[in-house]
Amino acid sequence: MTTKTITYTSTFEEDVVKGLTAFPKSLSSKYFYDKKGDKLFQDIMAMPTYYLTNSEFEIISSQKEAISASFQAENGFDLIELGAGDGKKTKVLLKYLAEQNIDFSYLPIDISQNVLDGLKESVEKEIPGIDIQPQQGTYFEVLEDLASYNTRKKVIMVLGSNIGNLLHPKAIEFLENIQEGMNPNDLVFMGFDQKKNPQTILDAYNDKEGITAAFNKNVLHRINRELDANFDVDEFLHWEVYDPETGTAKSYLVSKKEQEVRINKLELDVNFKAWETIHTEISQKYDDAVVSWLADEAGLQIANQFTDSKGFYKNYLFKK
Ligand code: AVI
């Protein structure tokens, strides 16, 4: 018998093999975000049922004075934003800081140079004179460099409840990596979506228009395109569950029938039984006790918190 060894040319390939040959099957939500996935996520953020955007926008708009006051330092500060995106919410804060003549630099960090170029252009147009220094890279690369940004106070900002896509041990690791790059006066300003009526959460992740379904299924389109596979995407259902006890929302793709999928580039055949699942994403919802536990595990403390009028969402300020 001869066994063929395939050398994987990317972690995407490796993760697809691992995820689709495991039981139960899974694929990481980080692979949702190609060009089409980025656009679908923008569309999700614009849906009224995806309340996270409006809640965080309300917090920043209505409490910008108090938020800015907590960031300020004698020699000014560097506002480092991880996963900057289109900056819609951040711009409200940046505008306010600029209007108050507060001394700060804005360092948006994103994996996509495209996103950063667009952001720089729009920020400079809307806030003339702002000191913006985009940095391209993954969270991991940037966090490694964080300790070297040592000239003045750092405020590290992560909006959008992005931390919710990590299981608790990974979330602690992420917070710990940030903490390790912080000096005693540095701060973290981070959004955490809160536990609430389970129906509100299900509606946010299972819209009638099918935008979230398309976002979830995009990972299959991506495998088809990039790894020369033949997923019949219509033969998979988007399915969302929310456990109000743990606060974990989970997304699945469910095979509607028994089927075999060929992934040519990986020389892999994947068999699905009828109603077999691929777990694709978690979107964790929090309360104060859990956030305080995560912070504590990572060597951080909650210094302040800001919430919206419905209590749907919170931005916490952490210190070392
Ligand atoms: C980016 N992330 C925080 C979003 C979330 O809410 O988990 C991604 C998303 N998934 C489905 N809808 C939005």
CSV table of C-alpha atoms and ligand atoms in Angstrom, one decimal:
chain,number,residue,atom,x,y,z
A,1,MET,CA,0.0,0.0,0.0
A,2,THR,CA,1.3,3.4,-0.8
A,3,THR,CA,0.4,6.4,1.3
A,4,LYS,CA,0.5,9.9,-0.2
A,5,THR,CA,1.7,12.8,1.8
A,6,ILE,CA,0.3,16.2,1.0
A,7,THR,CA,2.2,19.2,2.1
A,8,TYR,CA,-0.2,21.9,3.0
A,9,THR,CA,0.7,25.3,1.7
A,10,SER,CA,-1.4,27.3,4.2
A,11,THR,CA,-3.0,27.1,7.7
A,12,PHE,CA,-6.3,27.4,5.9
A,13,GLU,CA,-5.7,24.1,4.1
A,14,GLU,CA,-4.5,22.5,7.3
A,15,ASP,CA,-7.4,23.7,9.3
A,16,VAL,CA,-10.0,22.6,6.7
A,17,VAL,CA,-8.5,19.1,6.7
A,18,LYS,CA,-8.5,19.0,10.5
A,19,GLY,CA,-11.9,20.4,10.9
A,20,LEU,CA,-13.7,18.3,8.2
A,21,THR,CA,-12.1,15.0,9.2
A,22,ALA,CA,-12.8,15.5,12.9
A,23,PHE,CA,-16.0,14.4,14.7
A,24,PRO,CA,-18.0,16.5,15.2
A,25,LYS,CA,-16.9,18.6,12.2
A,26,SER,CA,-15.9,22.2,12.5
A,27,LEU,CA,-14.5,25.2,10.5
A,28,SER,CA,-13.2,28.4,12.1
A,29,SER,CA,-15.2,31.6,11.7
A,30,LYS,CA,-11.9,33.4,11.0
A,31,TYR,CA,-12.3,32.0,7.4
A,32,PHE,CA,-15.6,33.9,6.8
A,33,TYR,CA,-13.6,37.0,6.0
A,34,ASP,CA,-12.6,37.1,2.4
A,35,LYS,CA,-13.7,40.0,0.2
A,36,LYS,CA,-17.3,38.7,-0.1
A,37,GLY,CA,-17.3,37.9,3.7
A,38,ASP,CA,-16.1,41.4,4.6
A,39,LYS,CA,-19.0,42.8,2.5
A,40,LEU,CA,-21.6,40.5,4.1
A,41,PHE,CA,-20.3,41.4,7.6
A,42,GLN,CA,-20.8,45.1,6.7
A,43,ASP,CA,-24.4,44.3,5.6
A,44,ILE,CA,-24.9,42.4,8.9
A,45,MET,CA,-23.7,45.4,10.9
A,46,ALA,CA,-26.2,47.6,9.1
A,47,MET,CA,-29.2,45.3,10.0
A,48,PRO,CA,-31.4,46.7,12.8
A,49,THR,CA,-31.7,43.1,14.2
A,50,TYR,CA,-27.9,43.0,14.7
A,51,TYR,CA,-28.3,45.4,17.7
A,52,LEU,CA,-24.6,45.2,18.6
A,53,THR,CA,-23.7,48.0,16.2
A,54,ASN,CA,-26.3,50.5,17.4
A,55,SER,CA,-25.8,49.7,21.0
A,56,GLU,CA,-22.0,50.4,20.8
A,57,PHE,CA,-22.6,53.4,18.6
A,58,GLU,CA,-25.0,54.8,21.3
A,59,ILE,CA,-22.5,54.2,24.1
A,60,ILE,CA,-19.7,56.0,22.2
A,61,SER,CA,-21.9,58.8,21.0
A,62,SER,CA,-23.7,59.6,24.3
A,63,GLN,CA,-20.7,59.0,26.6
A,64,LYS,CA,-17.8,60.3,24.5
A,65,GLU,CA,-17.0,63.0,27.1
A,66,ALA,CA,-16.6,60.5,30.0
A,67,ILE,CA,-14.8,58.0,27.8
A,68,SER,CA,-12.3,60.6,26.5
A,69,ALA,CA,-11.7,61.9,30.0
A,70,SER,CA,-10.7,58.4,31.1
A,71,PHE,CA,-8.2,58.1,28.2
A,72,GLN,CA,-6.4,61.5,28.8
A,73,ALA,CA,-2.9,61.8,30.0
A,74,GLU,CA,-0.5,64.8,30.5
A,75,ASN,CA,1.7,63.9,27.5
A,76,GLY,CA,-1.1,62.7,25.4
A,77,PHE,CA,-1.8,59.1,24.4
A,78,ASP,CA,-1.7,56.6,21.5
A,79,LEU,CA,-5.1,55.1,20.7
A,80,ILE,CA,-4.4,51.7,19.2
A,81,GLU,CA,-7.4,50.0,17.7
A,82,LEU,CA,-7.2,46.3,17.0
A,83,GLY,CA,-9.4,45.2,14.0
A,84,ALA,CA,-10.3,48.7,12.9
A,85,GLY,CA,-12.8,47.9,10.2
A,86,ASP,CA,-14.6,50.9,8.6
A,87,GLY,CA,-14.2,53.0,11.8
A,88,LYS,CA,-17.8,54.2,11.9
A,89,LYS,CA,-18.0,54.1,15.7
A,90,THR,CA,-14.4,55.1,16.3
A,91,LYS,CA,-14.8,58.2,14.2
A,92,VAL,CA,-17.3,59.6,16.6
A,93,LEU,CA,-14.7,59.4,19.4
A,94,LEU,CA,-11.9,60.6,17.1
A,95,LYS,CA,-13.9,63.7,16.1
A,96,TYR,CA,-14.7,64.5,19.7
A,97,LEU,CA,-11.0,64.1,20.8
A,98,ALA,CA,-9.9,66.3,17.9
A,99,GLU,CA,-12.5,69.0,18.6
A,100,GLN,CA,-11.3,69.2,22.2
A,101,ASN,CA,-7.7,69.6,21.1
A,102,ILE,CA,-6.7,66.5,23.0
A,103,ASP,CA,-3.2,65.3,22.2
A,104,PHE,CA,-3.4,61.8,20.7
A,105,SER,CA,-2.4,59.7,17.8
A,106,TYR,CA,-4.6,57.1,16.2
A,107,LEU,CA,-3.0,53.7,15.3
A,108,PRO,CA,-5.6,51.5,13.6
A,109,ILE,CA,-4.5,47.9,13.1
A,110,ASP,CA,-6.1,45.5,10.6
A,111,ILE,CA,-5.2,42.5,8.7
A,112,SER,CA,-6.4,44.1,5.5
A,113,GLN,CA,-4.3,46.8,3.9
A,114,ASN,CA,-7.3,47.6,1.7
A,115,VAL,CA,-9.4,48.3,4.8
A,116,LEU,CA,-6.6,50.5,6.3
A,117,ASP,CA,-6.2,52.5,3.1
A,118,GLY,CA,-9.9,53.3,3.0
A,119,LEU,CA,-10.0,54.1,6.6
A,120,LYS,CA,-7.0,56.5,6.4
A,121,GLU,CA,-8.5,58.3,3.5
A,122,SER,CA,-11.9,58.8,5.1
A,123,VAL,CA,-10.5,59.7,8.6
A,124,GLU,CA,-8.2,62.3,7.1
A,125,LYS,CA,-11.0,63.8,5.1
A,126,GLU,CA,-13.5,63.9,8.0
A,127,ILE,CA,-11.0,64.9,10.7
A,128,PRO,CA,-8.4,67.1,9.1
A,129,GLY,CA,-5.1,67.4,11.0
A,130,ILE,CA,-5.5,64.0,12.8
A,131,ASP,CA,-2.3,62.0,13.4
A,132,ILE,CA,-3.2,58.6,11.9
A,133,GLN,CA,-0.6,55.8,11.6
A,134,PRO,CA,-2.2,52.6,10.2
A,135,GLN,CA,-0.3,49.3,10.9
A,136,GLN,CA,-1.1,46.2,8.8
A,137,GLY,CA,-0.9,42.9,10.6
A,138,THR,CA,-2.6,40.1,12.5
A,139,TYR,CA,-3.6,40.7,16.2
A,140,PHE,CA,-0.8,38.3,17.1
A,141,GLU,CA,1.9,40.1,15.2
A,142,VAL,CA,0.8,43.5,16.5
A,143,LEU,CA,0.5,42.4,20.1
A,144,GLU,CA,4.1,41.2,19.9
A,145,ASP,CA,5.1,44.7,18.9
A,146,LEU,CA,2.9,46.4,21.5
A,147,ALA,CA,5.5,46.6,24.2
A,148,SER,CA,7.7,48.6,21.8
A,149,TYR,CA,5.2,51.4,21.6
A,150,ASN,CA,6.7,52.9,24.7
A,151,THR,CA,6.8,56.6,24.1
A,152,ARG,CA,3.6,57.5,26.0
A,153,LYS,CA,0.3,56.2,27.4
A,154,LYS,CA,-1.4,53.5,25.3
A,155,VAL,CA,-5.1,52.9,25.1
A,156,ILE,CA,-5.8,49.7,23.3
A,157,MET,CA,-9.3,49.6,21.8
A,158,VAL,CA,-11.2,46.5,20.6
A,159,LEU,CA,-14.8,47.2,19.5
A,160,GLY,CA,-17.6,45.1,18.1
A,161,SER,CA,-17.5,42.3,20.8
A,162,ASN,CA,-14.8,40.6,18.7
A,163,ILE,CA,-13.6,38.8,21.8
A,164,GLY,CA,-16.9,36.9,21.7
A,165,ASN,CA,-15.6,34.8,18.8
A,166,LEU,CA,-13.1,33.2,21.1
A,167,LEU,CA,-13.7,30.5,23.7
A,168,HIS,CA,-12.9,31.6,27.2
A,169,PRO,CA,-9.4,30.1,27.4
A,170,LYS,CA,-8.5,31.8,24.1
A,171,ALA,CA,-10.1,35.1,25.3
A,172,ILE,CA,-8.0,35.0,28.4
A,173,GLU,CA,-4.9,34.3,26.3
A,174,PHE,CA,-5.8,37.3,24.1
A,175,LEU,CA,-6.3,39.6,27.1
A,176,GLU,CA,-3.1,38.3,28.7
A,177,ASN,CA,-1.1,39.1,25.5
A,178,ILE,CA,-2.5,42.6,25.6
A,179,GLN,CA,-1.7,42.9,29.3
A,180,GLU,CA,1.9,41.8,28.8
A,181,GLY,CA,2.5,44.7,26.4
A,182,MET,CA,1.0,47.3,28.7
A,183,ASN,CA,2.8,49.7,31.0
A,184,PRO,CA,1.2,50.6,34.4
A,185,ASN,CA,-0.8,53.5,33.1
A,186,ASP,CA,-2.0,52.0,29.9
A,187,LEU,CA,-5.7,51.0,29.4
A,188,VAL,CA,-7.8,48.7,27.4
A,189,PHE,CA,-11.2,49.8,26.1
A,190,MET,CA,-13.2,46.8,24.9
A,191,GLY,CA,-16.8,45.9,23.8
A,192,PHE,CA,-18.6,42.9,25.3
A,193,ASP,CA,-22.1,42.0,24.1
A,194,GLN,CA,-24.2,41.2,27.2
A,195,LYS,CA,-26.6,38.3,28.0
A,196,LYS,CA,-30.2,39.4,27.3
A,197,ASN,CA,-33.6,38.0,26.1
A,198,PRO,CA,-32.5,34.9,24.1
A,199,GLN,CA,-34.9,35.7,21.4
A,200,THR,CA,-33.2,39.1,20.7
A,201,ILE,CA,-29.9,37.2,20.3
A,202,LEU,CA,-31.4,34.5,18.0
A,203,ASP,CA,-32.9,37.3,15.9
A,204,ALA,CA,-29.5,39.0,15.6
A,205,TYR,CA,-27.9,35.8,14.3
A,206,ASN,CA,-30.7,34.4,12.2
A,207,ASP,CA,-32.1,37.3,10.1
A,208,LYS,CA,-35.1,36.7,7.8
A,209,GLU,CA,-33.2,38.2,4.8
A,210,GLY,CA,-30.7,35.4,5.1
A,211,ILE,CA,-27.6,37.7,5.3
A,212,THR,CA,-26.2,35.8,8.3
A,213,ALA,CA,-26.9,32.5,6.5
A,214,ALA,CA,-25.0,33.7,3.5
A,215,PHE,CA,-22.1,34.9,5.7
A,216,ASN,CA,-21.9,31.5,7.4
A,217,LYS,CA,-22.1,29.6,4.1
A,218,ASN,CA,-19.4,31.8,2.6
A,219,VAL,CA,-16.8,29.6,4.2
A,220,LEU,CA,-18.1,26.7,1.9
A,221,HIS,CA,-17.9,29.0,-1.2
A,222,ARG,CA,-14.4,29.9,-0.1
A,223,ILE,CA,-13.4,26.2,0.1
A,224,ASN,CA,-14.9,25.6,-3.3
A,225,ARG,CA,-13.0,28.5,-4.9
A,226,GLU,CA,-9.7,28.3,-3.1
A,227,LEU,CA,-9.4,24.6,-2.7
A,228,ASP,CA,-11.2,23.4,-5.8
A,229,ALA,CA,-14.1,21.7,-4.0
A,230,ASN,CA,-17.7,20.9,-5.0
A,231,PHE,CA,-19.8,21.8,-1.9
A,232,ASP,CA,-23.4,22.2,-3.0
A,233,VAL,CA,-23.9,25.1,-0.7
A,234,ASP,CA,-27.8,25.0,-1.0
A,235,GLU,CA,-27.7,21.6,0.5
A,236,PHE,CA,-26.6,23.1,3.8
A,237,LEU,CA,-28.7,25.0,6.3
A,238,HIS,CA,-27.6,27.9,8.5
A,239,TRP,CA,-28.6,27.0,12.1
A,240,GLU,CA,-28.2,29.1,15.2
A,241,VAL,CA,-28.6,28.1,18.8
A,242,TYR,CA,-28.2,30.1,22.0
A,243,ASP,CA,-27.7,28.7,25.5
A,244,PRO,CA,-28.9,31.3,28.0
A,245,GLU,CA,-27.1,29.5,30.8
A,246,THR,CA,-23.6,29.8,29.4
A,247,GLY,CA,-24.3,32.8,27.2
A,248,THR,CA,-22.9,31.0,24.1
A,249,ALA,CA,-24.5,31.5,20.7
A,250,LYS,CA,-23.3,28.9,18.2
A,251,SER,CA,-23.6,28.8,14.4
A,252,TYR,CA,-23.7,25.6,12.5
A,253,LEU,CA,-24.0,24.5,8.9
A,254,VAL,CA,-26.2,21.4,8.7
A,255,SER,CA,-26.2,19.0,5.8
A,256,LYS,CA,-29.7,18.5,4.5
A,257,LYS,CA,-28.9,15.1,3.1
A,258,GLU,CA,-26.3,12.4,2.9
A,259,GLN,CA,-23.7,13.7,0.6
A,260,GLU,CA,-20.0,13.4,-0.4
A,261,VAL,CA,-17.9,16.4,-1.1
A,262,ARG,CA,-14.6,16.3,-3.0
A,263,ILE,CA,-11.9,18.8,-2.1
A,264,ASN,CA,-9.4,18.4,-5.0
A,265,LYS,CA,-6.6,20.5,-3.8
A,266,LEU,CA,-6.5,18.5,-0.5
A,267,GLU,CA,-7.1,15.2,-2.3
A,268,LEU,CA,-9.9,14.7,0.3
A,269,ASP,CA,-13.4,13.2,0.1
A,270,VAL,CA,-15.7,14.3,3.0
A,271,ASN,CA,-18.8,12.3,3.8
A,272,PHE,CA,-21.8,13.9,5.4
A,273,LYS,CA,-24.7,11.9,6.9
A,274,ALA,CA,-28.1,13.5,6.6
A,275,TRP,CA,-28.4,16.3,9.3
A,276,GLU,CA,-24.7,16.1,10.2
A,277,THR,CA,-23.3,19.4,11.4
A,278,ILE,CA,-20.3,21.7,10.8
A,279,HIS,CA,-19.8,24.0,13.8
A,280,THR,CA,-18.5,27.3,12.5
A,281,GLU,CA,-18.7,30.1,15.0
A,282,ILE,CA,-19.3,31.0,18.6
A,283,SER,CA,-20.5,34.5,19.7
A,284,GLN,CA,-20.2,34.6,23.4
A,285,LYS,CA,-22.5,36.9,25.5
A,286,TYR,CA,-21.3,38.1,28.9
A,287,ASP,CA,-22.2,39.5,32.3
A,288,ASP,CA,-20.1,41.4,34.8
A,289,ALA,CA,-19.1,38.3,36.7
A,290,VAL,CA,-17.7,36.6,33.6
A,291,VAL,CA,-15.9,39.7,32.3
A,292,SER,CA,-14.4,40.3,35.7
A,293,TRP,CA,-13.2,36.6,35.9
A,294,LEU,CA,-11.7,36.8,32.4
A,295,ALA,CA,-9.9,40.1,33.3
A,296,ASP,CA,-8.7,38.6,36.6
A,297,GLU,CA,-7.3,35.5,34.9
A,298,ALA,CA,-5.4,37.8,32.4
A,299,GLY,CA,-4.0,40.1,35.1
A,300,LEU,CA,-6.3,43.0,34.4
A,301,GLN,CA,-8.9,44.9,36.5
A,302,ILE,CA,-12.2,46.6,35.5
A,303,ALA,CA,-11.6,50.3,36.0
A,304,ASN,CA,-14.9,51.6,34.5
A,305,GLN,CA,-17.8,50.5,32.3
A,306,PHE,CA,-20.2,52.1,29.9
A,307,THR,CA,-23.5,50.7,28.8
A,308,ASP,CA,-26.4,51.7,26.4
A,309,SER,CA,-30.0,52.6,27.4
A,310,LYS,CA,-31.2,49.0,26.9
A,311,GLY,CA,-28.3,47.4,28.8
A,312,PHE,CA,-27.7,45.2,25.7
A,313,TYR,CA,-24.0,45.9,25.5
A,314,LYS,CA,-21.0,47.2,27.6
A,315,ASN,CA,-17.7,48.8,26.9
A,316,TYR,CA,-15.3,48.1,29.8
A,317,LEU,CA,-12.2,50.0,30.6
A,318,PHE,CA,-9.4,47.8,32.0
A,319,LYS,CA,-6.2,48.7,33.8
A,320,LYS,CA,-3.3,46.5,34.8
B,1,AVI,C1,-17.2,39.8,14.4
B,1,AVI,N1,-18.1,39.2,15.4
B,1,AVI,C2,-18.0,39.8,16.7
B,1,AVI,C3,-19.5,39.0,14.9
B,1,AVI,C4,-20.4,38.3,16.0
B,1,AVI,O1,-21.3,38.9,16.4
B,1,AVI,O2,-20.0,37.2,16.5
B,1,AVI,C5,-19.5,38.1,13.6
B,1,AVI,C6,-21.0,37.7,13.2
B,1,AVI,N2,-21.4,36.5,13.1
B,1,AVI,C7,-22.6,36.5,12.7
B,1,AVI,N3,-23.1,37.7,12.7
B,1,AVI,C8,-22.0,38.5,13.0
